[in-house]
CSV table of C-alpha atoms in Angstrom, one decimal:
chain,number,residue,atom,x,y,z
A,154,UNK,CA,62.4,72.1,49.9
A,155,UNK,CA,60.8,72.0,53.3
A,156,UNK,CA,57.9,74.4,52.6
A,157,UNK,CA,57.4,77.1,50.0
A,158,UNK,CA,56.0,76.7,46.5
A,159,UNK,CA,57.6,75.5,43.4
A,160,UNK,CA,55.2,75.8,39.7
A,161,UNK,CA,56.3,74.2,37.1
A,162,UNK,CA,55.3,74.9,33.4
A,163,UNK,CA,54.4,72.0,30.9
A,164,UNK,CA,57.4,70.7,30.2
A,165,UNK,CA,58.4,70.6,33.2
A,166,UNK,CA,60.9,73.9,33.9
A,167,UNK,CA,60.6,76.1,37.2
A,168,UNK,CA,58.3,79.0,36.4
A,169,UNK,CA,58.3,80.2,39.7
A,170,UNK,CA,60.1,79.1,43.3
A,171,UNK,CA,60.8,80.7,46.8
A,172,UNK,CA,64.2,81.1,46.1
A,173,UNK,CA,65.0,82.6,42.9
A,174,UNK,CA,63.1,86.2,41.8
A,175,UNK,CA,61.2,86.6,38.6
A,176,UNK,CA,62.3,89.1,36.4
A,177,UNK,CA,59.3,91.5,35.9
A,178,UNK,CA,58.9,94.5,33.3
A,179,UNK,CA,59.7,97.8,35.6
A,180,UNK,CA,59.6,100.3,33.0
A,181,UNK,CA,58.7,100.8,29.6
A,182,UNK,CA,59.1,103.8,27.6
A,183,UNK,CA,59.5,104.6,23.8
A,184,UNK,CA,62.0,107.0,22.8
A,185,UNK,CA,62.1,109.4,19.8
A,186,UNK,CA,65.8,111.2,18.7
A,187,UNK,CA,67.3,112.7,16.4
A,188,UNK,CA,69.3,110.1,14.1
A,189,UNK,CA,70.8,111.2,10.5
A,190,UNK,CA,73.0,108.4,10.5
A,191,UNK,CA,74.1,106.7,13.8
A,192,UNK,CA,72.8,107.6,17.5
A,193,UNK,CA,74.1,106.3,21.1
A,194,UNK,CA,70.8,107.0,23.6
A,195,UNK,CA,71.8,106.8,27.4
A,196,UNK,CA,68.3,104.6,28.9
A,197,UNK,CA,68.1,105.2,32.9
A,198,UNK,CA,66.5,103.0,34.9
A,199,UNK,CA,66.3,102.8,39.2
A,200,UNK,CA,65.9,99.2,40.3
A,201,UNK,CA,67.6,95.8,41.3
A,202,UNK,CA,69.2,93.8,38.5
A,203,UNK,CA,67.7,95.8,35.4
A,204,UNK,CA,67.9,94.4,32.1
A,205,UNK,CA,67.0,95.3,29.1
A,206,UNK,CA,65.3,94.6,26.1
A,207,UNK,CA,64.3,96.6,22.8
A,208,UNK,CA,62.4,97.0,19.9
A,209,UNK,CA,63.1,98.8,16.8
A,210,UNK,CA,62.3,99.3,13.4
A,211,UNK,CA,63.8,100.4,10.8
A,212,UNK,CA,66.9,101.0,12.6
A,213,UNK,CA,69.0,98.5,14.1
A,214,UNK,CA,70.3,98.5,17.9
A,215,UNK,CA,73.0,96.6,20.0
A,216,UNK,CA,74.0,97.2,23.6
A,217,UNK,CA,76.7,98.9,24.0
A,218,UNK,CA,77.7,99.4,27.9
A,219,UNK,CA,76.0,99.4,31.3
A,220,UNK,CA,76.6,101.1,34.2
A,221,UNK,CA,75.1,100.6,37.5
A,222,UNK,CA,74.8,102.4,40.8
A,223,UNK,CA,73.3,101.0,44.0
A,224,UNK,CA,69.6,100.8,42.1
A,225,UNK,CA,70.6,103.1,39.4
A,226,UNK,CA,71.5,101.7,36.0
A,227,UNK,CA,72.5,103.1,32.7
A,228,UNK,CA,72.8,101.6,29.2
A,229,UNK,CA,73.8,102.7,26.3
A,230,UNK,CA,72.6,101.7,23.3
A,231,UNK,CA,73.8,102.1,19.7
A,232,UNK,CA,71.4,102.7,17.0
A,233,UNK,CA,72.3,102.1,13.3
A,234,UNK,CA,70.4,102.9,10.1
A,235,UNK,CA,70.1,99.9,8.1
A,236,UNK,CA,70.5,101.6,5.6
A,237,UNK,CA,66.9,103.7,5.9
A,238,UNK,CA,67.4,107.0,6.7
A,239,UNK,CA,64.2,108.7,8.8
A,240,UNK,CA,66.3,111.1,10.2
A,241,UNK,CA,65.0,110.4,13.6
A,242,UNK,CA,64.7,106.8,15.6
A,243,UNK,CA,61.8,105.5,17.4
A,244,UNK,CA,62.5,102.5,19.7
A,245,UNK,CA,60.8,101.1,23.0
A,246,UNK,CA,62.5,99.7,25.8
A,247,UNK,CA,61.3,97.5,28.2
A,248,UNK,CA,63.3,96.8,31.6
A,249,UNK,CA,62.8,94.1,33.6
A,250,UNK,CA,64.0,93.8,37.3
A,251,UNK,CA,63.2,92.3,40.7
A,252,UNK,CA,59.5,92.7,41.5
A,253,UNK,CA,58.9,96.1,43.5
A,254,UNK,CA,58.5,95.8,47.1
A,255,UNK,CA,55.9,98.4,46.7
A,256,UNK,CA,52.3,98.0,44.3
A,257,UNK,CA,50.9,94.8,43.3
A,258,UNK,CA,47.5,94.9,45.8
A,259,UNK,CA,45.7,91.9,44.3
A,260,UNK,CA,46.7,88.8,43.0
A,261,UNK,CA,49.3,86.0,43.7
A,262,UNK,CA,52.4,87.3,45.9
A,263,UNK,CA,55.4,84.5,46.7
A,264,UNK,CA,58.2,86.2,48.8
A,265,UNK,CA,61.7,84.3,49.8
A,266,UNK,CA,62.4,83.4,53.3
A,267,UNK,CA,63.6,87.2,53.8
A,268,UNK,CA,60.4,88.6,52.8
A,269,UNK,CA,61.4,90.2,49.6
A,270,UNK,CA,59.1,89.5,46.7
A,271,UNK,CA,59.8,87.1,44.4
A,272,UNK,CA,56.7,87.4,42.1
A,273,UNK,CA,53.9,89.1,41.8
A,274,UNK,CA,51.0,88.1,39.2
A,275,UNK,CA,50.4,91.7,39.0
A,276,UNK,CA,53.9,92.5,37.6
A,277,UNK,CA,54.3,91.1,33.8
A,278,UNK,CA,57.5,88.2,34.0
A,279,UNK,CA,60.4,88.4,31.7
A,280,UNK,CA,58.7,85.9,29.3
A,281,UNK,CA,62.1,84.6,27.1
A,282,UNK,CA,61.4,82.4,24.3
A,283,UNK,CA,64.3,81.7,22.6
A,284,UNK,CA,68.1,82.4,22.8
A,285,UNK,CA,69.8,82.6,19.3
A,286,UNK,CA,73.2,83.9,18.4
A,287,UNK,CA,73.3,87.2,17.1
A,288,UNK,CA,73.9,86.2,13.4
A,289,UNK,CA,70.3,84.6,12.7
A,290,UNK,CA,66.6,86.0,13.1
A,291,UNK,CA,63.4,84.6,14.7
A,292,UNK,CA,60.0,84.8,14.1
A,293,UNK,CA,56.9,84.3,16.4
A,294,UNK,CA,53.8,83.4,15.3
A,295,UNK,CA,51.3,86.5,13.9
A,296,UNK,CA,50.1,88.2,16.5
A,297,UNK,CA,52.8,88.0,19.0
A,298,UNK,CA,54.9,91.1,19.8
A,299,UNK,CA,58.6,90.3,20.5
A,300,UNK,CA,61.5,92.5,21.2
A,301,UNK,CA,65.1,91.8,21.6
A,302,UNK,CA,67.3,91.3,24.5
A,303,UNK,CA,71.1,90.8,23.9
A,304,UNK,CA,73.0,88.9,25.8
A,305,UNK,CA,76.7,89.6,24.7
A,306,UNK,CA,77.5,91.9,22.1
A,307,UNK,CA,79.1,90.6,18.2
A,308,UNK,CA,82.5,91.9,17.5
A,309,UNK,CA,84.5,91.2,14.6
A,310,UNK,CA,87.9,92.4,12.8
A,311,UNK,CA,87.4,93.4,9.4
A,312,UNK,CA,89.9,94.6,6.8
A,313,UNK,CA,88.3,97.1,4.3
A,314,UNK,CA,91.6,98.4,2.1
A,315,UNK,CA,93.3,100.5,3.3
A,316,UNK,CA,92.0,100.4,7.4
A,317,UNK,CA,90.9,97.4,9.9
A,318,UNK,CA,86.9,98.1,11.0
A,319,UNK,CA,84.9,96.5,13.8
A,320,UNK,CA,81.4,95.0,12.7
A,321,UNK,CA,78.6,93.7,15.2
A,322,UNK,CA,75.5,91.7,14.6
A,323,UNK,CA,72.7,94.1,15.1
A,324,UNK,CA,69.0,93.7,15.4
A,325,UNK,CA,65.9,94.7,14.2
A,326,UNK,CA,62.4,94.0,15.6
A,327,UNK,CA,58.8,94.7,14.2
A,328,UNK,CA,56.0,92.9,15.0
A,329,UNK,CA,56.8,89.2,15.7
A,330,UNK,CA,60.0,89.4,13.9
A,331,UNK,CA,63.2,89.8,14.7
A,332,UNK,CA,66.3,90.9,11.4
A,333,UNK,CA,70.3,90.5,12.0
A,334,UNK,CA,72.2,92.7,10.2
A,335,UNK,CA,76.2,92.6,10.2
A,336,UNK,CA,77.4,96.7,10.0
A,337,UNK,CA,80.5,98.3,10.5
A,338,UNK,CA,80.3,100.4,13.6
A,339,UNK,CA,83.7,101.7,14.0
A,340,UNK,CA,87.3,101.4,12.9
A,341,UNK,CA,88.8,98.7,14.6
A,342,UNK,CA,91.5,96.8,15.4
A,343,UNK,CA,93.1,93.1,14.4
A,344,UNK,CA,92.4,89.4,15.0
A,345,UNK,CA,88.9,89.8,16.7
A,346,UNK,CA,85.8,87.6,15.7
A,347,UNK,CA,83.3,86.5,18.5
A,348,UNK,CA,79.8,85.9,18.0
A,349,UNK,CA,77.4,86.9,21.1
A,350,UNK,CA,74.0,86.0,21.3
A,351,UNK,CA,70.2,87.5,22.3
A,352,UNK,CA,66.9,86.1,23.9
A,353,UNK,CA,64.0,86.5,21.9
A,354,UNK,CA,61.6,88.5,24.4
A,355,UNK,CA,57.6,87.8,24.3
A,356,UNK,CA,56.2,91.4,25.3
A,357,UNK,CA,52.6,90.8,23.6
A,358,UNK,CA,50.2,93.0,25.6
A,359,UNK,CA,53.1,95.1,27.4
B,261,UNK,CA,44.9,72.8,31.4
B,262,UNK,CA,45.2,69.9,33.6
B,263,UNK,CA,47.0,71.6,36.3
B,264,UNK,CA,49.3,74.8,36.4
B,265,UNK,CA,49.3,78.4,36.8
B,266,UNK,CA,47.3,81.1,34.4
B,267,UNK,CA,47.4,84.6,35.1
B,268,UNK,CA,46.0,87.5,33.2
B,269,UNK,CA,46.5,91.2,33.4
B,270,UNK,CA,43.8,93.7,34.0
B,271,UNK,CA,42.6,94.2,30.9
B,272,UNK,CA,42.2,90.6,30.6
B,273,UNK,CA,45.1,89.3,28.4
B,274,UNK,CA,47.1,86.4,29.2
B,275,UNK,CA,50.0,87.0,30.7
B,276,UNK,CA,51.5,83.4,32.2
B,277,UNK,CA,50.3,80.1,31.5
B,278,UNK,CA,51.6,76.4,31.4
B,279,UNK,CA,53.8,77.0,28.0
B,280,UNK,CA,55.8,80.0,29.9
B,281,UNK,CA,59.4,80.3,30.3
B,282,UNK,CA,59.8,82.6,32.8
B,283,UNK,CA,63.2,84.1,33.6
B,284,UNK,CA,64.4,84.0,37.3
B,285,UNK,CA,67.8,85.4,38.0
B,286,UNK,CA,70.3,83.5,40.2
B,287,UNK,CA,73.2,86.6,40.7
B,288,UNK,CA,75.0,89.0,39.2
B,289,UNK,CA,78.4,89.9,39.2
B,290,UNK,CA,81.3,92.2,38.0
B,291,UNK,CA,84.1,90.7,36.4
B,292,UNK,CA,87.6,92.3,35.5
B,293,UNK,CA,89.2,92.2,32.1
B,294,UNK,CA,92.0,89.5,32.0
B,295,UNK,CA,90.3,87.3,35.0
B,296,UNK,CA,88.3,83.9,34.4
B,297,UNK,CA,86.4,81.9,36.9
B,298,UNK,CA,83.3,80.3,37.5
B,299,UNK,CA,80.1,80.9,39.4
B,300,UNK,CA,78.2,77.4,40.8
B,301,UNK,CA,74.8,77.5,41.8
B,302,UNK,CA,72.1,74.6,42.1
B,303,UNK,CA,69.7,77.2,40.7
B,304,UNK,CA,71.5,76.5,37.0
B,305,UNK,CA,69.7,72.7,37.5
B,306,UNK,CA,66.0,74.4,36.9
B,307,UNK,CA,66.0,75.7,34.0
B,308,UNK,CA,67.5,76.8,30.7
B,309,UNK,CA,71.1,78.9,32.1
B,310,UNK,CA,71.6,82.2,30.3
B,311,UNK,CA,73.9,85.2,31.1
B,312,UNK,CA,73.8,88.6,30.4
B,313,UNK,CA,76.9,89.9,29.5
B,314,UNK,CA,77.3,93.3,28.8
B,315,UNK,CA,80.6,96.2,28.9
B,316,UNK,CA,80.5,98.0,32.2
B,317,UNK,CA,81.2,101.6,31.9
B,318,UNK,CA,80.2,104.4,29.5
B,319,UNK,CA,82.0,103.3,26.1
B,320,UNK,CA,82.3,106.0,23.4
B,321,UNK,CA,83.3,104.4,20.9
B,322,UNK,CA,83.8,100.5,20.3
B,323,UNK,CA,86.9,98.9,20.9
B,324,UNK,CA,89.0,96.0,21.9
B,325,UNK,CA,88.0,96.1,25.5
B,326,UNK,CA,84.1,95.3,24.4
B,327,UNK,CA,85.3,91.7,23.0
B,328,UNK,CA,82.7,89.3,24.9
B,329,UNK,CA,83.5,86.8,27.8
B,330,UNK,CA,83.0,83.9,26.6
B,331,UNK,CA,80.7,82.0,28.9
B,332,UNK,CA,80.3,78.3,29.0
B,333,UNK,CA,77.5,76.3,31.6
B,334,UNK,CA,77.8,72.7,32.6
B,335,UNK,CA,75.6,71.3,35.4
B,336,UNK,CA,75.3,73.7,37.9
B,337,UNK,CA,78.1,75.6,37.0
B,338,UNK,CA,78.5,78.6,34.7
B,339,UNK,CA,82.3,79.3,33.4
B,340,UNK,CA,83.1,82.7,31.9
B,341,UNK,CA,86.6,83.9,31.2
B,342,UNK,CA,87.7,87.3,29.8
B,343,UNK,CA,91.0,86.5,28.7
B,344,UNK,CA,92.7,89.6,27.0
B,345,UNK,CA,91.7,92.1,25.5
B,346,UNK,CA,88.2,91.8,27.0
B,347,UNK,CA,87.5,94.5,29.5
B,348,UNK,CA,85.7,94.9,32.6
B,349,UNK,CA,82.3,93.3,32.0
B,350,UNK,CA,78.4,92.9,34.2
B,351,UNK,CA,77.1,89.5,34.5
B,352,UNK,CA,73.4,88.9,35.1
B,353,UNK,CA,72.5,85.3,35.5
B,354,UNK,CA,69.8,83.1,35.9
B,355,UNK,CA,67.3,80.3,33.8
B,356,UNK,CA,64.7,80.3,31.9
């Protein structure tokens, strides 16, 4: 590196560099529908390279499907009841994309060498904390807020006489915690079993 | 704090300090159901490599097509491959 700037965090990882962008939080929203049982809520979101992570309680979630346009995106998200019944489910949704090109008129601003931003201090990062598979929970210290961002979807082949049903690893988030649950979320067919994974997401004061 | 970056938000929480791990993404990609390959990018060196891998499209229902890649990262180098019956699937990648 010639010029530019390069930060580094304790031990010792890239936090921020002229080259790659941080992901920064580009929308939040929380959500309320109507859920007696099981619910599929289409999230839309305008920006470049959205992702996605949620936070919900006492249902469980798993991302199902994406769908982008240009800037546009799209996904779908499954919600299960686990097996608490509200009849409606709350969850909030926090996307993350490139920094805006717009906003952000005080602070530290790093651009590439093309002059799109890279970060902005006035844009909350996507702060990831842990990546776990999809089976097994994780817990922050009190007073954090976490929220769950998967990174490929459970699926798994499961005979229950007399039919074949797909179950996924779905997750839960309150607080600073974060629940798997294995549930059936359709019939299905044979010989599948993959385990996928999440990243535990730090969104304390987002 | 011996040396580093802190930032806080407006209302004066923390936001960043020297502990972070802040995501940076590297690419993304569309991959087709039945294709493998690999992506290689120096980037994959600075950090902890993850990859978001998620069904494109607008699935009803879940089926066979919504079987994961399975994606593998040595060096600079991420693998994936979604052998049959994984379906068309969005890559977002980067470190942590």
């Amino acid at each position: 590196m010639a010029t530019g700037i390069k930060i580094y965090n304790d031990a010792g990882t890239v936090q921020i560099d002229e080259t790659y962008a941080n992901l920064v939080l580009v929308d939040k929203a929380t959500i309320t529908f109507s859920m007696p049982g099981t619910g599929t809520y289409d999230y839309f979101c305008s920006g470049d390279v959205v992702a996605v992570a949620v936070k919900v309680w006492p249902e469980t979630f798993v991302v199902k499907s994406s769908q982008y346009t240009g800037s546009s995106w799209l996904y779908r998200l499954s919600f299960f009841n686990n097996p608490e019944t509200t009849g409606t489910c709350t969850f909030t949704v926090y996307a993350f994309g490139k920094p805006p090109t717009s906003g952000g008129t005080v602070g530290l601003k790093v651009q590439d060498a093309s002059g799109n931003p890279i970060f902005h201090s006035e844009f909350k990062p996507l702060r990831i904390i842990a990546v776990n598979t999809n089976d097994t929970g994780y817990v922050e210290p009190n007073g954090r807020s976490v929220a769950a961002m998967f990174l490929s979807l459970s699926l798994y082949s499961t005979g229950v006489f007399p039919t074949v049903v797909f179950e996924s690893d779905t997750l839960r988030i309150s607080g600073n915690v974060i629940q798997s649950s294995r549930l059936v979320v359709d019939p299905g067919g044979i010989g599948l079993a993959r385990l996928g994974s999440y990243a535990a997401v730090d969104v304390t004061h987002y | 704090m011996a040396v580093g970056l802190k930032t806080w938000d407006a209302a004066g929480n923390l936001i960043i300090d020297t502990t972070t791990r802040m995501s940076r993404v590297i690419g993304m990609t569309s991959i087709s159901g039945g294709s493998s390959g690999s992506v290689t990018d120096a980037g994959f060196l600075t950090g902890a490599p993850y990859c978001i891998a998620v069904r494109s499209g607008l699935s009803s229902g879940f089926d066979n097509s919504m079987l994961s890649p399975v994606i593998s990262f040595a060096g600079s180098t991420m693998t994936y491959s979604a052998a049959s019956p994984t379906g068309d699937h969005l890559l977002i990648y980067g470190v942590y």
